[in-house]
């Protein structure tokens, strides 16, 4: 498949610290893919490599020429602009889809209620929602989300789950990096478990076992 993101034999070291070791992994179109693992297991390093923020020590990362969006732990926007102005500016900067999609994102994240408020004055949860909406703005083929639920209230989490599931039906992929895989149980298609810089498990999540149970089993935490 041409639109698959591939890590082939990828290792990454920072001095003496081996963050990733001979990682083979594919991110395929049309999936909600959860990436889990203990602290320091290499998840952020993988995201950095995917975005070209750092280079592998060895191996190859292949990212097709498709739009990639992201929303990470620290929200990124212009604090001195309103919510609506932020969406407008980011849309223009990336030559994004039209106004209908922007309106849809405002509505999905409930941001229409705070559209005229300066982004820097929003509460933490609203800042997170703005950052998520900006991640979706260019209708990316791949969307990378690091703990997308942090700061969100329960109703917002439910709406985001439904939106993610619908978003991925159109051959788009969402990679969710999380310590709380159980919260994505309803929508996850594929699970990858990292530990100590290695892929310990990578596979589809079937009907007989939850992603959370599989995660605990892989790490030997299920007894
Ligand atoms: N810039 C860096 N310089 C030195 N070591 C680094 C650097 N970035 C990451 N590391 C090390 O690489 C290893 C993997 O870190 P990484 O941040 O990828 O893990 P993680 O799975 O995202 O962890 P967490 O769940 O705590 O966010 C860790 O041992 C970390 O200390």
Short mmCIF file of C-alpha atoms and ligand atoms in Angstrom, two decimals:
data_model
loop_
_atom_site.label_atom_id
_atom_site.label_comp_id
_atom_site.label_asym_id
_atom_site.label_seq_id
_atom_site.Cartn_x
_atom_site.Cartn_y
_atom_site.Cartn_z
CA UNK A 1 0.00 0.00 0.00
CA UNK A 2 1.53 3.31 -1.03
CA UNK A 3 0.05 5.34 1.80
CA UNK A 4 1.47 3.18 4.57
CA UNK A 5 3.94 4.70 7.02
CA UNK A 6 6.82 2.27 7.59
CA UNK A 7 9.53 1.90 10.19
CA UNK A 8 12.07 -0.67 9.03
CA UNK A 9 14.84 -1.76 11.39
CA UNK A 10 14.73 1.64 13.09
CA UNK A 11 17.03 2.27 16.03
CA UNK A 12 17.56 5.55 17.82
CA UNK A 13 20.12 6.26 20.50
CA UNK A 14 20.80 9.39 22.47
CA UNK A 15 24.41 8.94 23.49
CA UNK A 16 24.45 5.74 25.55
CA UNK A 17 20.65 5.63 25.87
CA UNK A 18 18.92 3.33 23.39
CA UNK A 19 15.43 4.81 22.92
CA UNK A 20 14.38 2.49 20.06
CA UNK A 21 15.94 -0.76 18.95
CA UNK A 22 15.36 -2.39 15.53
CA UNK A 23 11.74 -1.32 15.31
CA UNK A 24 9.63 -2.64 12.43
CA UNK A 25 6.17 -1.09 12.35
CA UNK A 26 3.52 -0.09 9.84
CA UNK A 27 0.75 2.47 10.21
CA UNK A 28 -1.89 1.57 7.65
CA UNK A 29 -4.66 3.72 6.19
CA UNK A 30 -8.11 3.60 7.75
CA UNK A 31 -7.29 2.58 11.32
CA UNK A 32 -7.50 3.80 14.86
CA UNK A 33 -4.09 2.61 16.03
CA UNK A 34 -3.18 2.79 19.72
CA UNK A 35 0.43 2.93 20.78
CA UNK A 36 1.02 2.12 24.44
CA UNK A 37 3.97 1.44 26.69
CA UNK A 38 5.50 2.33 30.04
CA UNK A 39 7.30 5.63 30.66
CA UNK A 40 10.53 5.84 28.69
CA UNK A 41 9.62 3.01 26.31
CA UNK A 42 10.21 5.08 23.17
CA UNK A 43 6.75 6.34 22.11
CA UNK A 44 7.68 10.01 21.86
CA UNK A 45 10.87 9.13 20.01
CA UNK A 46 8.78 7.26 17.45
CA UNK A 47 6.53 10.31 16.95
CA UNK A 48 9.57 12.58 16.61
CA UNK A 49 11.02 10.29 13.94
CA UNK A 50 7.71 10.16 12.08
CA UNK A 51 7.52 13.96 12.01
CA UNK A 52 11.15 14.29 10.95
CA UNK A 53 12.06 16.11 14.17
CA UNK A 54 14.95 13.73 14.69
CA UNK A 55 16.75 11.17 12.52
CA UNK A 56 17.17 7.46 13.14
CA UNK A 57 20.59 6.21 14.21
CA UNK A 58 19.97 3.34 11.78
CA UNK A 59 17.09 1.99 9.73
CA UNK A 60 14.52 3.70 7.55
CA UNK A 61 11.37 5.69 8.24
CA UNK A 62 9.13 6.03 5.18
CA UNK A 63 6.37 8.63 5.32
CA UNK A 64 4.27 9.02 2.17
CA UNK A 65 3.64 12.47 0.75
CA UNK A 66 0.29 12.95 2.47
CA UNK A 67 -0.86 15.49 5.06
CA UNK A 68 0.04 14.59 8.63
CA UNK A 69 -1.55 16.41 11.58
CA UNK A 70 -0.80 16.25 15.26
CA UNK A 71 -1.96 17.29 18.71
CA UNK A 72 0.50 16.75 21.53
CA UNK A 73 0.54 17.41 25.24
CA UNK A 74 1.43 21.11 25.03
CA UNK A 75 -1.21 22.95 22.99
CA UNK A 76 0.14 25.03 20.12
CA UNK A 77 -1.73 28.13 18.94
CA UNK A 78 -1.53 31.91 18.88
CA UNK A 79 -2.61 33.00 22.39
CA UNK A 80 -3.25 36.61 21.32
CA UNK A 81 -5.77 35.58 18.63
CA UNK A 82 -9.31 34.41 19.17
CA UNK A 83 -10.32 30.79 18.63
CA UNK A 84 -11.91 31.62 15.25
CA UNK A 85 -8.86 33.65 14.19
CA UNK A 86 -6.55 30.77 15.11
CA UNK A 87 -8.52 28.36 12.92
CA UNK A 88 -8.52 30.91 10.14
CA UNK A 89 -4.78 31.62 10.29
CA UNK A 90 -3.77 27.94 10.54
CA UNK A 91 -6.12 27.11 7.66
CA UNK A 92 -4.53 29.76 5.46
CA UNK A 93 -0.99 28.78 6.44
CA UNK A 94 -1.53 25.18 5.40
CA UNK A 95 -3.81 25.83 2.42
CA UNK A 96 -6.54 23.85 4.11
CA UNK A 97 -10.01 22.66 3.21
CA UNK A 98 -12.78 25.18 3.19
CA UNK A 99 -15.02 26.91 5.65
CA UNK A 100 -17.49 24.03 5.98
CA UNK A 101 -14.84 21.83 7.56
CA UNK A 102 -13.79 24.64 9.92
CA UNK A 103 -17.41 25.12 10.98
CA UNK A 104 -17.73 21.39 11.52
CA UNK A 105 -14.66 21.35 13.77
CA UNK A 106 -15.93 24.34 15.74
CA UNK A 107 -19.16 22.45 16.29
CA UNK A 108 -17.65 19.01 17.05
CA UNK A 109 -15.41 20.43 19.75
CA UNK A 110 -18.05 22.89 20.98
CA UNK A 111 -15.66 25.69 20.15
CA UNK A 112 -18.41 27.80 18.60
CA UNK A 113 -19.25 28.80 22.21
CA UNK A 114 -15.82 30.39 22.67
CA UNK A 115 -15.08 31.37 19.06
CA UNK A 116 -14.55 35.05 19.91
CA UNK A 117 -12.48 34.46 23.05
CA UNK A 118 -8.73 35.00 23.04
CA UNK A 119 -7.11 31.55 22.93
CA UNK A 120 -4.62 32.44 25.67
CA UNK A 121 -7.47 33.13 28.11
CA UNK A 122 -9.19 29.75 27.62
CA UNK A 123 -9.27 27.10 30.35
CA UNK A 124 -6.98 24.07 29.97
CA UNK A 125 -9.75 21.89 28.56
CA UNK A 126 -10.76 24.44 25.96
CA UNK A 127 -7.13 24.97 24.96
CA UNK A 128 -6.86 21.22 24.44
CA UNK A 129 -9.99 21.22 22.27
CA UNK A 130 -8.62 24.08 20.17
CA UNK A 131 -5.34 22.23 19.72
CA UNK A 132 -7.20 19.06 18.68
CA UNK A 133 -9.34 21.00 16.20
CA UNK A 134 -6.17 22.51 14.70
CA UNK A 135 -4.77 18.99 14.33
CA UNK A 136 -7.77 17.98 12.23
CA UNK A 137 -7.75 21.19 10.21
CA UNK A 138 -6.06 19.98 7.04
CA UNK A 139 -8.04 16.73 7.07
CA UNK A 140 -4.79 14.81 7.50
CA UNK A 141 -4.33 11.31 6.15
CA UNK A 142 -2.51 10.58 9.41
CA UNK A 143 -3.31 12.26 12.69
CA UNK A 144 -0.96 11.78 15.63
CA UNK A 145 -2.55 12.33 19.04
CA UNK A 146 -0.64 12.21 22.30
CA UNK A 147 -3.05 11.66 25.23
CA UNK A 148 -5.98 13.35 23.43
CA UNK A 149 -8.27 12.91 26.45
CA UNK A 150 -6.13 14.84 28.91
CA UNK A 151 -8.10 17.79 30.32
CA UNK A 152 -11.34 16.81 28.52
CA UNK A 153 -14.64 16.37 30.35
CA UNK A 154 -16.62 13.14 29.88
CA UNK A 155 -19.03 14.51 27.26
CA UNK A 156 -16.13 15.88 25.20
CA UNK A 157 -14.35 12.51 25.39
CA UNK A 158 -17.43 10.73 24.03
CA UNK A 159 -17.79 13.20 21.17
CA UNK A 160 -14.12 12.88 20.32
CA UNK A 161 -14.36 9.07 20.25
CA UNK A 162 -17.31 9.20 17.86
CA UNK A 163 -15.58 11.76 15.68
CA UNK A 164 -12.33 9.74 15.53
CA UNK A 165 -14.20 6.58 14.52
CA UNK A 166 -16.04 8.43 11.74
CA UNK A 167 -12.88 10.21 10.60
CA UNK A 168 -11.07 6.91 10.06
CA UNK A 169 -13.72 5.36 7.83
CA UNK A 170 -12.38 7.45 4.95
CA UNK A 171 -8.97 5.70 4.77
CA UNK A 172 -7.57 8.12 7.35
CA UNK A 173 -5.55 6.88 10.27
CA UNK A 174 -5.37 8.17 13.81
CA UNK A 175 -2.39 7.13 15.92
CA UNK A 176 -3.24 7.54 19.60
CA UNK A 177 -0.37 7.48 22.07
CA UNK A 178 -1.80 6.86 25.50
CA UNK A 179 -1.34 5.35 28.94
CA UNK A 180 -5.10 4.71 29.08
CA UNK A 181 -5.83 2.36 26.19
CA UNK A 182 -9.02 1.14 27.89
CA UNK A 183 -10.65 4.48 27.14
CA UNK A 184 -10.29 3.83 23.39
CA UNK A 185 -11.64 0.27 23.58
CA UNK A 186 -14.76 1.10 21.55
CA UNK A 187 -12.86 2.31 18.50
CA UNK A 188 -9.35 0.81 18.47
CA UNK A 189 -8.47 -1.36 15.43
CA UNK A 190 -4.82 -2.04 16.08
CA UNK A 191 -2.62 -2.11 19.14
CA UNK A 192 1.15 -1.72 19.42
CA UNK A 193 2.86 -2.24 22.76
CA UNK A 194 6.33 -0.81 23.30
CA UNK A 195 8.64 -1.76 26.11
CA UNK A 196 12.29 -0.80 26.51
CA UNK A 197 12.48 0.56 22.95
CA UNK A 198 11.18 -2.67 21.43
CA UNK A 199 7.84 -3.59 19.89
CA UNK A 200 6.50 -6.25 22.26
CA UNK A 201 3.16 -6.67 20.49
CA UNK A 202 1.64 -5.40 17.26
CA UNK A 203 -1.65 -6.68 15.98
CA UNK A 204 -5.32 -6.25 15.37
CA UNK A 205 -7.58 -6.11 18.37
CA UNK A 206 -10.10 -8.91 18.11
CA UNK A 207 -13.54 -9.32 19.62
CA UNK A 208 -12.37 -11.89 22.21
CA UNK A 209 -9.95 -9.73 24.11
CA UNK A 210 -9.84 -6.05 24.95
CA UNK A 211 -6.84 -3.91 24.05
CA UNK A 212 -6.36 -3.20 27.74
CA UNK A 213 -6.25 -6.90 28.64
CA UNK A 214 -3.82 -7.57 25.82
CA UNK A 215 -1.60 -4.72 27.01
CA UNK A 216 -1.50 -6.09 30.57
CA UNK A 217 -0.85 -9.60 29.30
CA UNK A 218 2.03 -8.50 27.05
CA UNK A 219 3.70 -6.71 29.96
CA UNK A 220 3.02 -9.61 32.34
CA UNK A 221 0.78 -7.46 34.54
CA UNK A 222 -2.38 -9.53 34.23
CA UNK A 223 -1.98 -11.84 37.23
N1 LIG B 1 16.61 14.23 23.71
C1 LIG B 1 16.94 13.17 24.46
N2 LIG B 1 18.16 13.07 24.98
C2 LIG B 1 18.52 11.99 25.72
N3 LIG B 1 17.70 10.96 26.00
C3 LIG B 1 16.46 11.02 25.50
C4 LIG B 1 16.00 12.12 24.71
N4 LIG B 1 14.71 11.89 24.34
C5 LIG B 1 14.38 10.71 24.90
N5 LIG B 1 15.42 10.19 25.58
C6 LIG B 1 15.45 8.89 26.28
O1 LIG B 1 14.96 7.91 25.39
C7 LIG B 1 14.13 6.96 26.09
C8 LIG B 1 12.75 6.94 25.44
O2 LIG B 1 12.10 8.18 25.73
P1 LIG B 1 10.67 8.58 25.12
O3 LIG B 1 10.43 10.00 25.52
O4 LIG B 1 10.65 8.25 23.68
O5 LIG B 1 9.70 7.58 25.92
P2 LIG B 1 8.11 7.63 26.09
O6 LIG B 1 7.64 6.23 25.87
O7 LIG B 1 7.51 8.68 25.25
O8 LIG B 1 7.95 8.00 27.63
P3 LIG B 1 6.73 8.70 28.44
O9 LIG B 1 5.60 7.71 28.47
O10 LIG B 1 7.34 8.92 29.79
O11 LIG B 1 6.39 9.99 27.74
C9 LIG B 1 14.14 7.40 27.54
O12 LIG B 1 15.13 6.67 28.22
C10 LIG B 1 14.52 8.86 27.49
O13 LIG B 1 15.17 9.27 28.66
#
